[in-house]
Short mmCIF file of C-alpha atoms in Angstrom, two decimals:
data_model
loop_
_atom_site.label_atom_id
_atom_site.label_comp_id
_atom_site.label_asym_id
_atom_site.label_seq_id
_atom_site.Cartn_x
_atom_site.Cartn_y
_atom_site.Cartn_z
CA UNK H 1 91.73 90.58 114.77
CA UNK H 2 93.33 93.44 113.11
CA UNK H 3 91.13 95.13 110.22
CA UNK H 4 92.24 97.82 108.07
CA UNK H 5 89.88 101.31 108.55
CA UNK H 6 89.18 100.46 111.89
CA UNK H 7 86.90 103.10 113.80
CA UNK H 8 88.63 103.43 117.14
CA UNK H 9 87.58 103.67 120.73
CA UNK H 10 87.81 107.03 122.01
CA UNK H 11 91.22 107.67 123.67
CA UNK H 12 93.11 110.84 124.46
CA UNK H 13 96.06 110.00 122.85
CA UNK H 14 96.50 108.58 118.85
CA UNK H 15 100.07 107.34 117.12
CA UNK H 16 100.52 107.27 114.07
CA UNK H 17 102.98 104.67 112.48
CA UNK H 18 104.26 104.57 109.30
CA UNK H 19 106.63 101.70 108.07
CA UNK H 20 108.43 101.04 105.06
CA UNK H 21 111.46 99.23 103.76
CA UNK H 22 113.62 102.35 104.32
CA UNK H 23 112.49 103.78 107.78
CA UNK H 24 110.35 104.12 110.51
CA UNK H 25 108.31 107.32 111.72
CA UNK H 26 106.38 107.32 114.52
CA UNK H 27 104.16 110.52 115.78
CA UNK H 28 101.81 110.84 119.26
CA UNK H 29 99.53 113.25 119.55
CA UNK H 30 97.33 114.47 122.85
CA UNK H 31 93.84 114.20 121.32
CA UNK H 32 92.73 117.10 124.14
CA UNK H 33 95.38 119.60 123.26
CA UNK H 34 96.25 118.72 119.64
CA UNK H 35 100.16 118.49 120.68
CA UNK H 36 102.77 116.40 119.55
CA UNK H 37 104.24 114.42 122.61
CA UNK H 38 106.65 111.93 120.93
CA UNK H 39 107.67 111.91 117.25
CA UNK H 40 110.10 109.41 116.36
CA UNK H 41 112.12 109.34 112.40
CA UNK H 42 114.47 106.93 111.48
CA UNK H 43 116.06 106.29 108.29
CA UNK H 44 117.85 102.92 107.16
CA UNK H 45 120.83 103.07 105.56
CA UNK H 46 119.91 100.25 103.15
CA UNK H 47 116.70 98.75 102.37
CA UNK H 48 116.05 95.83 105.05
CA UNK H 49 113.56 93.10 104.61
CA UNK H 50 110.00 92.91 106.57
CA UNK H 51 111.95 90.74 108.69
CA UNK H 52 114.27 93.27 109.62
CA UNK H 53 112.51 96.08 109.87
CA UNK H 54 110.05 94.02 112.35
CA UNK H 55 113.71 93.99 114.56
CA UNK H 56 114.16 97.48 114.50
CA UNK H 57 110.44 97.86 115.47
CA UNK H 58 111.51 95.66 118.36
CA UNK H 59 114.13 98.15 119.61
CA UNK H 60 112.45 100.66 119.41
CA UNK H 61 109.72 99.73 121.85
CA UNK H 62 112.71 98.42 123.90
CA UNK H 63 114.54 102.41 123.62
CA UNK H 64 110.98 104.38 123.66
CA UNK H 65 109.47 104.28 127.12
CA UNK H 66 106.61 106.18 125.12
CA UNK H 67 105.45 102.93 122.90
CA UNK H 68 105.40 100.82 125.90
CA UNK H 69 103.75 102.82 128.45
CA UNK H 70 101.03 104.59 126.93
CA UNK H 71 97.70 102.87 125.90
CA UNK H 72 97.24 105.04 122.46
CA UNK H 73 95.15 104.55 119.70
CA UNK H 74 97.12 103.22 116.73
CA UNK H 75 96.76 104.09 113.25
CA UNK H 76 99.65 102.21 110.97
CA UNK H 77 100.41 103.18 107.47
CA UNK H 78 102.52 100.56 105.21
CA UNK H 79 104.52 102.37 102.50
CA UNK H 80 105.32 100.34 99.68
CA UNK H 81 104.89 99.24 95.80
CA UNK H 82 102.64 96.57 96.35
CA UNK H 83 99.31 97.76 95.42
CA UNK H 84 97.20 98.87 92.99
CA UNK H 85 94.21 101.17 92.62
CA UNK H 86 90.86 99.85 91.36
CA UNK H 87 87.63 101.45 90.44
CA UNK H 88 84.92 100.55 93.05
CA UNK H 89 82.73 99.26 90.04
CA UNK H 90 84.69 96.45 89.22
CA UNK H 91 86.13 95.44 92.94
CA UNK H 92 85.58 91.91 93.59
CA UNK H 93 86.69 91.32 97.08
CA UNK H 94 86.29 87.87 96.61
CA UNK H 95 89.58 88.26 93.90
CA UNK H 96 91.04 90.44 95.10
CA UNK H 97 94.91 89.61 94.46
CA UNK H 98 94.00 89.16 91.05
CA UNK H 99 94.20 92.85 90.35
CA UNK H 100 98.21 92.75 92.17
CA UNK H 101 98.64 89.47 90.07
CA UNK H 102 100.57 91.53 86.88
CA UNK H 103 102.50 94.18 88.96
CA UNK H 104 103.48 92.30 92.06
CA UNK H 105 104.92 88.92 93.11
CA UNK H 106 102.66 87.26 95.29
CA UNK H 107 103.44 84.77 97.72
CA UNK H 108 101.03 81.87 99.22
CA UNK H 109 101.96 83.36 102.90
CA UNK H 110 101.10 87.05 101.53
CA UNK H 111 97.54 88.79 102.93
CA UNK H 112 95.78 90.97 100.90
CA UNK H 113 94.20 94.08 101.89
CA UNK H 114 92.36 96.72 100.28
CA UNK H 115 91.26 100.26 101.85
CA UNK H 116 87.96 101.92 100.16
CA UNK H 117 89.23 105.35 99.04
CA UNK H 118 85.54 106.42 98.60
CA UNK H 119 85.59 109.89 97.56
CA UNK H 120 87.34 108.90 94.80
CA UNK H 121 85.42 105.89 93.77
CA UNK H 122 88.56 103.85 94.24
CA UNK H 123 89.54 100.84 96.05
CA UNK H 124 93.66 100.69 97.02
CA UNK H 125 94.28 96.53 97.09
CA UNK H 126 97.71 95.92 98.50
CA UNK H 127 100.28 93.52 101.02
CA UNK H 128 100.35 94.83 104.13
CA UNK H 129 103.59 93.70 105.91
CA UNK H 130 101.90 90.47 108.11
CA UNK H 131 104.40 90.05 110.90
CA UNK H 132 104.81 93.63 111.55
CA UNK H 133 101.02 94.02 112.25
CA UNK H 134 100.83 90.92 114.06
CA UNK H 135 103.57 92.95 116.43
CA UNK H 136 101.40 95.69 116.70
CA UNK H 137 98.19 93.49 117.49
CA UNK H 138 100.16 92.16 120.32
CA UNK H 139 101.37 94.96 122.00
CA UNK H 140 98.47 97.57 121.42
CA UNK H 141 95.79 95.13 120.23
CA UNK H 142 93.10 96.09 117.28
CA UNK H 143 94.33 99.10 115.41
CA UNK H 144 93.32 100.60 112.08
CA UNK H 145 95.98 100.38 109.15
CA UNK H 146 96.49 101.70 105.77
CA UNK H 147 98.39 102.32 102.67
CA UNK H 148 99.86 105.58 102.35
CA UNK H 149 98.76 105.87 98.72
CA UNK H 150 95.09 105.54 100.05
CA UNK H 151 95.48 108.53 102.10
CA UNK H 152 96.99 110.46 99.58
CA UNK H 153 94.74 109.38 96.96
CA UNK H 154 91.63 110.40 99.20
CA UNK H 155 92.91 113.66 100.72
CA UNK H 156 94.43 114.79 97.27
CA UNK H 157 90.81 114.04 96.07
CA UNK H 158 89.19 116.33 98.10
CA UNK H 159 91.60 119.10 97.17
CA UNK H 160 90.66 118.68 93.77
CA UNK H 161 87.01 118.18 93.99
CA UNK H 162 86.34 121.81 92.68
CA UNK H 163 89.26 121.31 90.03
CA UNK H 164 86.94 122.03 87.11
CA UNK H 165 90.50 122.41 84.40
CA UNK H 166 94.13 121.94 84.59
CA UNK H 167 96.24 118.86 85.46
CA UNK H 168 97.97 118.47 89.02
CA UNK H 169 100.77 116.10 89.86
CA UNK H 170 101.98 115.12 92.99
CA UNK H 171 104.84 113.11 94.18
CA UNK H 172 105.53 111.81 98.06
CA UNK H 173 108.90 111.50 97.73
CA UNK H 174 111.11 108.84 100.11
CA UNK H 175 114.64 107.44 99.87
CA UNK H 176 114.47 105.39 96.80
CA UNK H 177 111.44 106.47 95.07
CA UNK H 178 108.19 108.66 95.31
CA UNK H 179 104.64 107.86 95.03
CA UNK H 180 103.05 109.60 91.50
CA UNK H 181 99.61 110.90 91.81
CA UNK H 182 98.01 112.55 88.50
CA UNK H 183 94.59 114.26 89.20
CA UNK H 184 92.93 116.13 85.83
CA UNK H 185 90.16 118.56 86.41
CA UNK H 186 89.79 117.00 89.66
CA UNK H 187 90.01 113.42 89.30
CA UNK H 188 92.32 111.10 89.95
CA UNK H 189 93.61 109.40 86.47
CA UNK H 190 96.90 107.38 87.84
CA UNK H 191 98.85 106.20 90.99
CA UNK H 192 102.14 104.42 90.47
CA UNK H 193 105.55 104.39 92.42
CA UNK H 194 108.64 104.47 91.42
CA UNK H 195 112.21 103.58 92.36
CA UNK H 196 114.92 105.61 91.78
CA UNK H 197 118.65 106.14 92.82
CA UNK H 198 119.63 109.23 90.95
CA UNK H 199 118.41 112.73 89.78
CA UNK H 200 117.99 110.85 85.86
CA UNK H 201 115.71 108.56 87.70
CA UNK H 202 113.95 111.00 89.34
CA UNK H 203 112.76 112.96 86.29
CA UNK H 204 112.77 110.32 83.48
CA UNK H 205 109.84 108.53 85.41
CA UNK H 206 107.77 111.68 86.16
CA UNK H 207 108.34 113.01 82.10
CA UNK H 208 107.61 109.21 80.54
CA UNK H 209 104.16 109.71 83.26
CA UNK H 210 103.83 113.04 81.56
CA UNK H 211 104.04 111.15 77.87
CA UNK H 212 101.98 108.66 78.58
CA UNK H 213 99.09 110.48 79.96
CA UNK H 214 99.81 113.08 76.88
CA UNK H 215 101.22 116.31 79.05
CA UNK H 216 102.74 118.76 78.66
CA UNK H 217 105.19 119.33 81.57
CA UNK H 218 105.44 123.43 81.22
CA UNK H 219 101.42 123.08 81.60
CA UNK H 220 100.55 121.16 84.45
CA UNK H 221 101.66 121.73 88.59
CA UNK H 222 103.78 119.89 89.83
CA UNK H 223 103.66 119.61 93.86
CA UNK H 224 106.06 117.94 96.07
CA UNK H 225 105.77 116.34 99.56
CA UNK H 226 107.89 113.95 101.46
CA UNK H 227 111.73 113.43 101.94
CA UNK H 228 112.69 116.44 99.40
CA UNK H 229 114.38 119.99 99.38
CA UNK H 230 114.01 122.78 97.28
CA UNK H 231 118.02 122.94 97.23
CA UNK H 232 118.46 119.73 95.79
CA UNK H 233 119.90 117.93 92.97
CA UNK H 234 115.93 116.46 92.30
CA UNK H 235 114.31 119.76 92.43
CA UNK H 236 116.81 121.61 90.55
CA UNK H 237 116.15 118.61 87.77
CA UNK H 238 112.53 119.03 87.53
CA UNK H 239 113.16 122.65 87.72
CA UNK H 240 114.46 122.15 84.24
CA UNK H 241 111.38 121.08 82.70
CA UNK H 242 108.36 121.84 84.63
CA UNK H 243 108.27 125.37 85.35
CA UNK H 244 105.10 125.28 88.14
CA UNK H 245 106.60 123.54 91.15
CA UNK H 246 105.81 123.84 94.14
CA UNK H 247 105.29 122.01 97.83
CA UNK H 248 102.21 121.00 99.26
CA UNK H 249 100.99 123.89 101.72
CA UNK H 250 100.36 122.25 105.29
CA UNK H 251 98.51 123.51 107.78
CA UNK H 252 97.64 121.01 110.79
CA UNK H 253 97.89 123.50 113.89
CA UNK H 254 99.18 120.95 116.39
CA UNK H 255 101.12 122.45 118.87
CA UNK H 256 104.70 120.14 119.51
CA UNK H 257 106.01 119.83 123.03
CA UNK H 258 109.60 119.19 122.00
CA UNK H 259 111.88 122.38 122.09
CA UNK H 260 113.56 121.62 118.64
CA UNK H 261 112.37 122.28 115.55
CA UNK H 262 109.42 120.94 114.75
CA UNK H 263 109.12 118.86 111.47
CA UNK H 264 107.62 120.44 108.80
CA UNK H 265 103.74 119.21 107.59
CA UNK H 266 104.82 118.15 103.58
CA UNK H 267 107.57 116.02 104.73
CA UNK H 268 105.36 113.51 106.97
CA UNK H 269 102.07 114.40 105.35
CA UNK H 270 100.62 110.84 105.74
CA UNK H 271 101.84 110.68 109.32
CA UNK H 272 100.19 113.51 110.52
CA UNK H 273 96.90 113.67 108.33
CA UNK H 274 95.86 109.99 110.16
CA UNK H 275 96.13 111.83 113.01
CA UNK H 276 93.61 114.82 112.53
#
């Protein structure tokens, strides 16, 4: 029915979907032209359950002429905490929730995917969000899906892949947490997410990372994507203690249709990388 990596059929138009617990973003691009002809961003004010999100979903497609009249190819990305990377030398697809077993509740009614994250010799095992894609199955039929991490994990890879020395960190930030990406002389050591609710939050997780892995924060680069500013209480913080920040340079070339201001490439990264 609905498998994750799926290679689509050819079609001039592709949306990309990416759902968590704390929004919704939705982008469609004309294959043809490379331009953005709907982008959609909404932001809970709370985190909602897979239940509820599934109802905004709903009225969306009920709002969006868009998601109901055009015949798109889909690619969904599920942003969450459940998952966990594994070396492709010891997957066993066969056990696979065993490796989610100590760092996430499983239930009996729970699916378990994984997404091969091959240039990094990884494997990303995680919960996809079952009712939401059996939405999507029903109103655009077989679609790929992935984890966010697993696109970040692969693209970051290639980035790196001529990183002979030095230590990169990356964090996709989103209201309530960020995703934590360590790469050292261009391979990827650690992948972890993290909640937080306050600046203290924000930097004890990324220094006890730094600890851990035995860094030194004024040594390694620290490079931000997703829902943060430069003028912000969480920048200013790290500011404070790693010295090389910056945010991840972008460069997509898609042209948007819409007159406002188009939304910048390091704050939907995932969203639009799916989509090249």
């Amino acid at each position: 029915m609905v498998t994750p990596s799926k290679v689509a059929e050819n079609k001039n138009i592709k949306l990309s979907i990416q759902v968590s617990l704390n929004g919704l973003s939705f982008c469609g691009l004309s294959v043809p032209e490379r331009r953005i002809i709907f982008f959609k961003d909404l932001l809970f004010t709370r985190k909602l359950s897979p239940a509820q999100v599934l109802q905004e979903i709903e009225k969306l497609y009920e709002q969006e002429p868009f998601l109901r009249q055009e015949d798109p190819e889909v690619v969904v990305l599920f942003s969450n905490e459940l998952y966990n990377l594994v070396p492709q030398a010891f997957f066993n697809e066969e056990h696979a929730s065993e490796y989610l077993k100590y760092n996430t509740k499983i239930l009996e009614t729970d699916y378990v995917a994984h997404d091969e994250v091959t240039v990094a010799k990884m494997v990303n095992v995680y919960i996809p969000f079952t009712n939401i894609n059996n939405f999507f199955f029903e109103k655009h039929g077989e679609f790929e899906y992935r984890h966010c991490v697993s696109v970040l994990a692969a693209e970051f890879q290639i980035q790196n892949k001529y990183q002979t020395a030095g230590t990169r960190v990356y964090l996709n930030c989103f209201p309530g947490g960020y995703d934590l990406l360590v790469f050292q002389q261009g391979k990827l050591q650690l992948a972890n997410t993290f909640k937080c609710a306050t600046k203290e939050d924000f930097i004890y997780y990324l220094l006890f990372t730094a600890e851990q892995l035995d860094l030194d924060p004024s040594r390694f680069e620290l490079i931000l994507l997703g829902r943060i500013k430069e003028r912000s209480d969480y920048y200013e913080i790290a500011y404070n203690y790693v010295k090389e920040i910056k945010f991840l340079d972008t460069s997509f070339g898609f042209i948007f249709a819409s007159k406002e201001e188009p939304p910048k490439g390091y704050m939907h990264y995932p969203l639009f990388k799916v989509l090249e």
